[in-house]
XYZ file of C-alpha atoms in Angstrom:
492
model
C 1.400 24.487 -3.265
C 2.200 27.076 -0.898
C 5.529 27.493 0.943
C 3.279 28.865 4.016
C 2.293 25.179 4.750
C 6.346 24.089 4.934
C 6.647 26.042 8.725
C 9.283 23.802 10.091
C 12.140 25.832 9.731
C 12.366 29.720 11.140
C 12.272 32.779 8.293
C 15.773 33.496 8.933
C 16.377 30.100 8.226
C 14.797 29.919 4.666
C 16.407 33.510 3.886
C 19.321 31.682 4.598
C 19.354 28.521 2.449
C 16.738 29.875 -0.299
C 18.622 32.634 -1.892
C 21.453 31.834 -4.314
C 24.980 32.958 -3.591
C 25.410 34.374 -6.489
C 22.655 36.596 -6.849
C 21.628 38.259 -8.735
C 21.928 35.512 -11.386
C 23.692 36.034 -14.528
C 22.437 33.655 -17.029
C 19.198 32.395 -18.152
C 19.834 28.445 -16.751
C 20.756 30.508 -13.062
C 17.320 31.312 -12.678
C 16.317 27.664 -12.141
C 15.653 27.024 -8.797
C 16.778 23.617 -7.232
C 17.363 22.429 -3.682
C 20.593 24.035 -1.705
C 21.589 20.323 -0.785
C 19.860 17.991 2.152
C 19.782 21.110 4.699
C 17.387 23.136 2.542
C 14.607 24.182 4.352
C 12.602 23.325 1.399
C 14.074 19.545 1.024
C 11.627 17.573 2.421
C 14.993 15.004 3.533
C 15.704 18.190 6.105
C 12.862 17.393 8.124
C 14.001 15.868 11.862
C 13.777 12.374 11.606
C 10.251 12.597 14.625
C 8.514 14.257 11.301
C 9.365 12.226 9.148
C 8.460 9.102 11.304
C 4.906 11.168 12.473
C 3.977 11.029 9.209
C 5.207 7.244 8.039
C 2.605 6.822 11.308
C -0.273 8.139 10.162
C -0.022 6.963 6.361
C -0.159 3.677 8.304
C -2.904 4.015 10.498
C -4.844 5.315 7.240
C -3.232 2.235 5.533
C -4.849 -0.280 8.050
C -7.990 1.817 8.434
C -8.727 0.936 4.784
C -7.466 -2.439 4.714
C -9.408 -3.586 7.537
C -12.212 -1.490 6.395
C -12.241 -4.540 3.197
C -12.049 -7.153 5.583
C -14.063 -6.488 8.370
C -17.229 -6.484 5.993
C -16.971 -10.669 5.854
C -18.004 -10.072 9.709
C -21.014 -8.917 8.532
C -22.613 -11.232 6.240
C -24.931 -13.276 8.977
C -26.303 -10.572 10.147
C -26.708 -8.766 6.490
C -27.910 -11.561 4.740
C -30.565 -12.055 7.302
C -32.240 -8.566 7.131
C -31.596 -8.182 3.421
C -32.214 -11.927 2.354
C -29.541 -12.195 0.150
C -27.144 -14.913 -0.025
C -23.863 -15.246 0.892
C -22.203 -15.825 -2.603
C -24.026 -12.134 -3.155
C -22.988 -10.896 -0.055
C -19.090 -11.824 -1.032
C -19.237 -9.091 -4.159
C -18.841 -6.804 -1.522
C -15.632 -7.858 -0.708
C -15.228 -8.123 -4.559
C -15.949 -4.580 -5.728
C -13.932 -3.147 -3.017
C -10.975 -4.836 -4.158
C -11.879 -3.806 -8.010
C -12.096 -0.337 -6.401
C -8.739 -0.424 -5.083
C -7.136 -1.816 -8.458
C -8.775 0.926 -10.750
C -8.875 3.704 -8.413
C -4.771 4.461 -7.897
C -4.386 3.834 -11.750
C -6.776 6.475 -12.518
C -5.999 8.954 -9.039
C -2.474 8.410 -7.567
C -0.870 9.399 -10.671
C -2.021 13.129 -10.110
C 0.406 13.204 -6.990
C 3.031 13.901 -9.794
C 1.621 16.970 -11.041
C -0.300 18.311 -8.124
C 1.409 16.676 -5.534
C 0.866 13.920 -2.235
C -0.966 16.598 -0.110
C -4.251 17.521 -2.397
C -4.152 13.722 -3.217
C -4.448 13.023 0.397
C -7.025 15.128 1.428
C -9.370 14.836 -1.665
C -9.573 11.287 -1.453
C -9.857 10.706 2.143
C -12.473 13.074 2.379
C -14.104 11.139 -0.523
C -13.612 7.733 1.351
C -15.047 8.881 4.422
C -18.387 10.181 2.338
C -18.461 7.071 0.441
C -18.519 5.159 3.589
C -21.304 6.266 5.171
C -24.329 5.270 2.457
C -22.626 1.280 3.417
C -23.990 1.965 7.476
C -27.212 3.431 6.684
C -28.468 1.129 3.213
C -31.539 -0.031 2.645
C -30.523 -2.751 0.356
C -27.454 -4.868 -0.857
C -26.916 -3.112 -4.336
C -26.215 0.497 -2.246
C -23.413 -1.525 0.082
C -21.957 -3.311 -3.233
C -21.912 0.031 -5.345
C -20.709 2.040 -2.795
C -17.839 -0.454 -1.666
C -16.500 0.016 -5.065
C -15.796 3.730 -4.524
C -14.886 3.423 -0.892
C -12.318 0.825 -2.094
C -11.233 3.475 -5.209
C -10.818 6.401 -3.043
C -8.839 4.419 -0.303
C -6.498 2.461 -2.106
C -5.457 5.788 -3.608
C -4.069 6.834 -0.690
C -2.386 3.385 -0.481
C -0.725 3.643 -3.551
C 0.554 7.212 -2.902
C 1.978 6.820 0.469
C 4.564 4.878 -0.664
C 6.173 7.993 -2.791
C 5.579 9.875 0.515
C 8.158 7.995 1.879
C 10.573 7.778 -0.541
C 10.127 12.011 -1.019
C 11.581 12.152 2.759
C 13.684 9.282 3.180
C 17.342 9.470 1.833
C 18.002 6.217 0.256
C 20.077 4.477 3.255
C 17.318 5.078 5.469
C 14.607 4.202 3.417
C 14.701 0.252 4.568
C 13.319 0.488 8.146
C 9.936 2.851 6.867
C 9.205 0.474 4.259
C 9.313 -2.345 6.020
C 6.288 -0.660 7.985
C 4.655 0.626 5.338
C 5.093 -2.614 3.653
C 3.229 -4.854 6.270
C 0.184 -2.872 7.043
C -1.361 -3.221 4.017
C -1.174 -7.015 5.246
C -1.802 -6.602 8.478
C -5.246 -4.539 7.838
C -6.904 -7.749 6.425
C -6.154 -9.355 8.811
C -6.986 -7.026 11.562
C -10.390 -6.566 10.258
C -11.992 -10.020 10.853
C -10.931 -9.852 14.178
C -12.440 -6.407 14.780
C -15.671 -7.020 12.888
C -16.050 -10.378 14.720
C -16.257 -8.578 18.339
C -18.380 -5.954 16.391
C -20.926 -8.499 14.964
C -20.949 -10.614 17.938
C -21.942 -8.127 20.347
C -24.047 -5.229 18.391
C -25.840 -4.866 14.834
C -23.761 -5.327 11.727
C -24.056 -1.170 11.004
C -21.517 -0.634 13.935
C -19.090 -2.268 11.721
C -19.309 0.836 9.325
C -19.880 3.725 12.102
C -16.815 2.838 13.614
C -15.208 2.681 10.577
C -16.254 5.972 9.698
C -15.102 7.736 13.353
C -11.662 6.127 12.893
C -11.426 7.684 9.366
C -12.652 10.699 10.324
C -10.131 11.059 13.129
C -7.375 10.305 10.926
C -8.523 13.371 8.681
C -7.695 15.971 11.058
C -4.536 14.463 11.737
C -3.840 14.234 7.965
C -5.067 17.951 7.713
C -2.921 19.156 10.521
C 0.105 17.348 10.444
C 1.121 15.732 6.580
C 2.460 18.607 4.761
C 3.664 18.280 1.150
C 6.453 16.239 0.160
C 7.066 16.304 -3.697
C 10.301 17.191 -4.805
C 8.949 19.058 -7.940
C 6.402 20.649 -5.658
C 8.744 21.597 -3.021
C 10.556 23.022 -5.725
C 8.006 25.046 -7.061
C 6.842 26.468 -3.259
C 10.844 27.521 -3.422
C 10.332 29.685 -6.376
C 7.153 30.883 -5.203
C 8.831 31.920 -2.148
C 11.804 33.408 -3.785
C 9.874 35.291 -6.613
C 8.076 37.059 -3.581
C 11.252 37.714 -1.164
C 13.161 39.351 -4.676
C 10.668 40.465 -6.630
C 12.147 38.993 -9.434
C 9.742 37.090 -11.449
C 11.658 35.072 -13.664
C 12.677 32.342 -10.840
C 11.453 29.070 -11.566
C 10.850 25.418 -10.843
C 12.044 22.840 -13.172
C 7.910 21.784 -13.842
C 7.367 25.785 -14.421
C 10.464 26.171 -16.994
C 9.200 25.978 -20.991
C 10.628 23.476 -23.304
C 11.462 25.711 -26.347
C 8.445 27.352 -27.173
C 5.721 24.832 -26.361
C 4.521 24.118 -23.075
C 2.503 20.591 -23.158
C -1.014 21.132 -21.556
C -2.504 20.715 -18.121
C -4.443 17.780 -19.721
C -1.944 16.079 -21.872
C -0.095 15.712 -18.760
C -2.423 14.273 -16.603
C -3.438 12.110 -19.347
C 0.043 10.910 -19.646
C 0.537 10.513 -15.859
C -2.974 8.221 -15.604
C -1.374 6.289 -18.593
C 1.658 5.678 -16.652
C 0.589 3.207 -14.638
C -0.750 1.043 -17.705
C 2.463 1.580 -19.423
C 4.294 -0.283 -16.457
C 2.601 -3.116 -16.667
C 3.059 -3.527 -20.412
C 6.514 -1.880 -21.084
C 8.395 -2.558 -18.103
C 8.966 -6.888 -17.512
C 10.399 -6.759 -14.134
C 7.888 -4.670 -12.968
C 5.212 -6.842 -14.402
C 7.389 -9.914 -13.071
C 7.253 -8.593 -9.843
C 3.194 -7.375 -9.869
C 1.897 -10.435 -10.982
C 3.781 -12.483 -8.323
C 2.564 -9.493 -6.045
C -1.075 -10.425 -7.208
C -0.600 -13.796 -6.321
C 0.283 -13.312 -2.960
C -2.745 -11.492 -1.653
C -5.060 -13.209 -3.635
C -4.156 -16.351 -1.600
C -4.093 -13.729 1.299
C -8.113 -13.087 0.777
C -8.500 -16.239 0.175
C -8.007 -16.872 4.445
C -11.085 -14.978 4.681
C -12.764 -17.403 2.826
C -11.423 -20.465 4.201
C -10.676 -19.322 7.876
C -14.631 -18.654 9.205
C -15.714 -22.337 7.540
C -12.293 -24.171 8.582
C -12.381 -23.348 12.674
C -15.480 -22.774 12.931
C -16.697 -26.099 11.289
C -13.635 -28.063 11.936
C -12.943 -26.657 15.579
C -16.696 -25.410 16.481
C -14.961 -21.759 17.392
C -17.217 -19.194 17.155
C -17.626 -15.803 15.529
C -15.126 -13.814 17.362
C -12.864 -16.768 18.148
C -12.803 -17.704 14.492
C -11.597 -13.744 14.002
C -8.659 -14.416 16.616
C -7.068 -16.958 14.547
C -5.488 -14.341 11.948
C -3.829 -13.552 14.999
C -1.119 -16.082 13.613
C -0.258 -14.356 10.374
C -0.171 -10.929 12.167
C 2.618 -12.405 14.414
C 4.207 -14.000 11.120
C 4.214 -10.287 9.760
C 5.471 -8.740 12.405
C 8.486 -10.710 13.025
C 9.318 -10.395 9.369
C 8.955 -6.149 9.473
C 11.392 -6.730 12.778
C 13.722 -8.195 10.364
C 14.481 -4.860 8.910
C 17.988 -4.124 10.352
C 19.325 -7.335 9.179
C 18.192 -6.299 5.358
C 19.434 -2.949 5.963
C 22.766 -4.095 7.101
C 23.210 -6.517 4.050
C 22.065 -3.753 1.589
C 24.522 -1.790 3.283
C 27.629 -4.177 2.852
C 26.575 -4.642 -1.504
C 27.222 -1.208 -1.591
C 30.057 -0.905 -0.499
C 31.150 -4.066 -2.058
C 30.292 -2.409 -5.574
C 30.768 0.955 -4.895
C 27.228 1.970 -6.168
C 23.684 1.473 -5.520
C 21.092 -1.023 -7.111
C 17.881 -1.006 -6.868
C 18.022 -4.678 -7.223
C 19.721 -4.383 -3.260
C 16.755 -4.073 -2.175
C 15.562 -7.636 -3.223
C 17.200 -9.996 -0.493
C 14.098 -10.099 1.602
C 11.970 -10.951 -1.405
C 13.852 -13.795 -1.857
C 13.780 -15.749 1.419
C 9.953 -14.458 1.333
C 9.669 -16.666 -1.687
C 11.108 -20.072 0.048
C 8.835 -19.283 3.454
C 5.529 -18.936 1.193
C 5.127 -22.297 -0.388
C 6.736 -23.632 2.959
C 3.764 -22.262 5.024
C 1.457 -22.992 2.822
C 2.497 -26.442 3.185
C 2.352 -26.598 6.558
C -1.012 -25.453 6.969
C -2.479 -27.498 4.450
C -1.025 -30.861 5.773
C -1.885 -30.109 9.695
C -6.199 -29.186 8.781
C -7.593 -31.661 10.627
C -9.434 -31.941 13.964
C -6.992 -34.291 15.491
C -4.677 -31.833 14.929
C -4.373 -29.073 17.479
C -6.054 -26.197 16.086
C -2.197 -23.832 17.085
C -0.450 -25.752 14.452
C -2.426 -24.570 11.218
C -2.148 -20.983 12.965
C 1.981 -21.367 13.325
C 1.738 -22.541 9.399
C -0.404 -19.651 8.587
C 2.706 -17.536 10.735
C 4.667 -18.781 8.508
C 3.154 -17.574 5.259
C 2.422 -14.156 6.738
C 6.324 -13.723 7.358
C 7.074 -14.877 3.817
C 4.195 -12.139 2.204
C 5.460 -8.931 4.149
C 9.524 -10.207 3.679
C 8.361 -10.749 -0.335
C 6.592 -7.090 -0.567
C 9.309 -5.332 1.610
C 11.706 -6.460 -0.877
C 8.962 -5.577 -3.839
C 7.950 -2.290 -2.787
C 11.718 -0.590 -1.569
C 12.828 -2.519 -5.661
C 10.158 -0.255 -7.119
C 10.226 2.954 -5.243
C 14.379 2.857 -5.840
C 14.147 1.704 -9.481
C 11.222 4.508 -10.458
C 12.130 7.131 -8.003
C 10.297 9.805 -9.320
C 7.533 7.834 -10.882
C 7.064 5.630 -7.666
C 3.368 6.479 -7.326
C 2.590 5.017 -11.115
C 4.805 1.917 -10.309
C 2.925 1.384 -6.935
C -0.542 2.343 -8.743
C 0.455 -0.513 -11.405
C 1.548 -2.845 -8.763
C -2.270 -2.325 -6.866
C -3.790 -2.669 -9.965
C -2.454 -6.105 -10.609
C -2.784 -7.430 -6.962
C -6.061 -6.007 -6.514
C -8.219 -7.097 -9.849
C -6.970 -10.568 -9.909
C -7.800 -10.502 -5.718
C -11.543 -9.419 -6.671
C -11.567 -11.603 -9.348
C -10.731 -14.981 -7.159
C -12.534 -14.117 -4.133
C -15.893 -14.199 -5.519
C -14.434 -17.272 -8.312
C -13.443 -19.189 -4.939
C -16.295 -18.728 -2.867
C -18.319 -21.826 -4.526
C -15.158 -23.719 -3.639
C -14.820 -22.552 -0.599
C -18.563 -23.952 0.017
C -17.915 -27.123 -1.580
C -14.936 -27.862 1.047
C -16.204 -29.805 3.444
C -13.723 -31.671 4.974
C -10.413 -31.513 6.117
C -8.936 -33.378 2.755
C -10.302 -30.915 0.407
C -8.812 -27.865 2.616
C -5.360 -29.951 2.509
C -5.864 -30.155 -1.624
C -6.418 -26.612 -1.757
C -3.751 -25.380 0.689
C -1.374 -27.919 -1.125
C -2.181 -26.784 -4.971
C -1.699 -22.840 -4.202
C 1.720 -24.044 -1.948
C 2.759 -25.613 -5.454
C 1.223 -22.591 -7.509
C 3.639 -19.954 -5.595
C 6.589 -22.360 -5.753
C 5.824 -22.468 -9.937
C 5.118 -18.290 -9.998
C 8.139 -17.369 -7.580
C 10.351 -18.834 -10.095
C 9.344 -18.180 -13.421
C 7.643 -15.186 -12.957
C 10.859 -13.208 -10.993
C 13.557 -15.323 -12.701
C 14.344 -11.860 -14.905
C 14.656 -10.032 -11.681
C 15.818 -12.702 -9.305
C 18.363 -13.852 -11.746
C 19.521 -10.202 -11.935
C 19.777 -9.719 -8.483
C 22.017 -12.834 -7.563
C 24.761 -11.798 -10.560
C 24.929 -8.249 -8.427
C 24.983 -9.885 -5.223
């Protein structure tokens, strides 16, 4: 919280744009600072647009360092399983508890960003991810990897959760499309990454390189995070104003709107952090859209983890690819993703022409993508279950898989930008509540669905699978988003 970290402006440039006009102030209310419009040197929407893109770069690499950080570890499991002797319906509650990590960690963590900020947030739990880490390459036994998965997944998906409000604190909201469309497929595309990374990994060396070089690429990304993501919170900012201008005056009574008393009590430190780690909770059980729009969230990357499950015993069984080949095949939902996050302009332009049709802004906009995401799900769901079969070239599950890929990131584009605009200053809780919905019932059905996933030995029980979650997302889309969907078409 110290306006020596903002340096991206000259001193004569704050002097400039931090001291009122009218100064000294004449009334009590004068003495509240607040930003000098977007060119304030304090307004984190005056940074040049190559900072503001630098950092929606590294809160992705960080993104997909965790992400693939959960998947690569189903790379592992020969090789684990062997020197530990445990079996592979064990060796899956690794995947489990990181996932549980990731839904009760944010809930509990992000929330603080509100009160302390994105910075502190950043840097306390990365460092705590990268520690956490490290007993997983060096264990002894399968209970230290499962425990210690749990808090690597915690202290990670905090990050997540925040980095989202990051980009809403320094995007104005007509620009906020194109960075969310990023920051709204890597969480995707880190899954899917990580099979294909831990495959060459596990194929080649021992299973603990799958963790070391985990732990470099984190630890990389920390001095990038240290040197170049400065703070972005609006209340914060504000604060590091009045800081600043308390010390350039000498006039003490300057202050922030989170330093100002309410009559003559000031709630505690600890009532409001309590009340921010509530937050999150209170989402999911006081606000229907946003529990509409979780639970179809949850959905989505359940069936999402699920791949991991079916992918290694489909090709490799059905299409006798091996380790690292079998990893190449999420190659097709990466390229699915992709094309739908190069989509962006399009839903930019058509947010663009509802506003000025109805002379105001929605957040329901931003839902457009969301909704042809729903119709592309089921669709390539569909079309992956009916083509599993070895007389069927092995490309056209992939393109099917594409297909579903496109639909996930095009449904969480239009998720994510709905509840960053619709909570603005509370994004963090809403994003926390969102990745504690997607992430618990994710844990939950991976390990649930692994003694299916055994059980499927043939191409027909694949198809039967593929077919009844194709019908399940068709069922969810609607009745689960009709509030919001509903909405959304009498505003379009």
């Amino acid at each position: 919280m110290d306006s020596d970290n903002y340096d991206s402006q000259s001193g004569d440039d704050a002097e400039k744009y931090s001291v009122p006009s009218a100064w000294p102030p004449t009334d009590r209310d004068s003495f509240e600072v607040s930003f000098n419009g977007i060119d304030d040197p304090f307004c984190p929407h005056s940074m040049p647009l190559f900072r503001k893109w630098t950092i929606v770069t590294i809160l992705c690499n960080v993104t997909i360092c965790v992400t693939c950080t959960s998947s690569a570890y189903t790379s592992t499991y020969t090789q684990m399983n062997a020197e530990f002797g445990t079996s592979s319906l064990v060796s899956t509650l690794g995947l489990s508890t990181f996932l549980l990590g990731i839904a009760f960690g944010p809930p509990m963590i992000s929330p603080l960003s509100e009160y302390y900020g994105r910075r502190p947030i950043y840097l306390g739990t990365w460092s705590l991810f990268i520690l956490s880490t490290i007993p997983s390459a060096v264990a002894k036994n399968i209970q230290t990897i499962l425990v210690t998965r749990f808090f690597s997944g915690a202290f990670g998906g905090t990050f997540l959760s925040v980095s989202g409000g990051t980009v809403g604190d320094i995007f104005l909201p007509h620009q906020i499309q194109h960075p969310m469309s990023l920051v709204s497929l890597v969480p995707f595309m880190g899954p899917c990454v990580g099979p294909i990374v831990g495959g060459f990994i596990n194929y080649n060396i021992n299973w603990r390189w799958t963790y070391y070089i985990m732990i470099i690429w984190s630890s990389i990304l920390m001095a990038i995070i240290v040197f170049f993501t400065p703070e972005t919170f609006h209340p914060i900012r504000l604060y590091m104003k009045a800081k600043h201008l308390r010390q350039q005056t000498g006039d003490d009574r300057y202050r922030a709107p989170m330093e100002k008393k309410s009559g003559d009590v000031q709630p505690s430190k600890a009532s409001i952090i309590a009340a921010s780690m509530l937050r999150p909770l209170q989402f999911n059980f006081l606000e229907p859209m946003c529990l509409c729009l979780n639970v179809y969230s949850a959905i989505l990357l359940a069936i999402l983890y699920l791949f991991f499950l079916a992918f290694p015993r489909l090709f490799r069984t059905e299409y006798g690819m091996n380790l690292w080949q079998g990893g190449l095949t999420f190659l097709g939902i990466i390229v699915g993703m992709c094309l739908a996050a190069a989509s962006s302009p399009v839903w930019s332009n058509i947010r663009t022409r509802l506003v000025e049709k109805h002379g105001t802004s929605e957040p329901e906009f931003r839902l457009p993508p969301a909704m042809l995401g729903g119709f592309l799900i089921p669709i390539g769901l569909f079309w992956f279950g009916w083509t599993i079969s070895p007389n069927i070239h092995w490309i056209v599950p992939i393109i099917g898989s594409g297909v579903f890929g496109c639909g996930t990131v095009l449904a969480f584009t239009g998720i994510y930008t709905f509840l960053i605009d619709a909570y603005a200053k509370y994004s963090a809780s809403a994003l926390a509540s969102n990745g504690l919905t997607r992430c618990l019932f994710s844990g939950k059905s991976c390990f649930l669905n692994k003694p299916r996933a055994f059980q499927l030995s043939n191409s027909v029980r694949f198809q039967l699978r593929f077919h009844y979650l194709a019908c399940r997302c068709m069922t969810d889309s609607v009745t689960s988003g009709q509030q919001v969907f509903l909405h959304s078409l009498q505003l379009l």
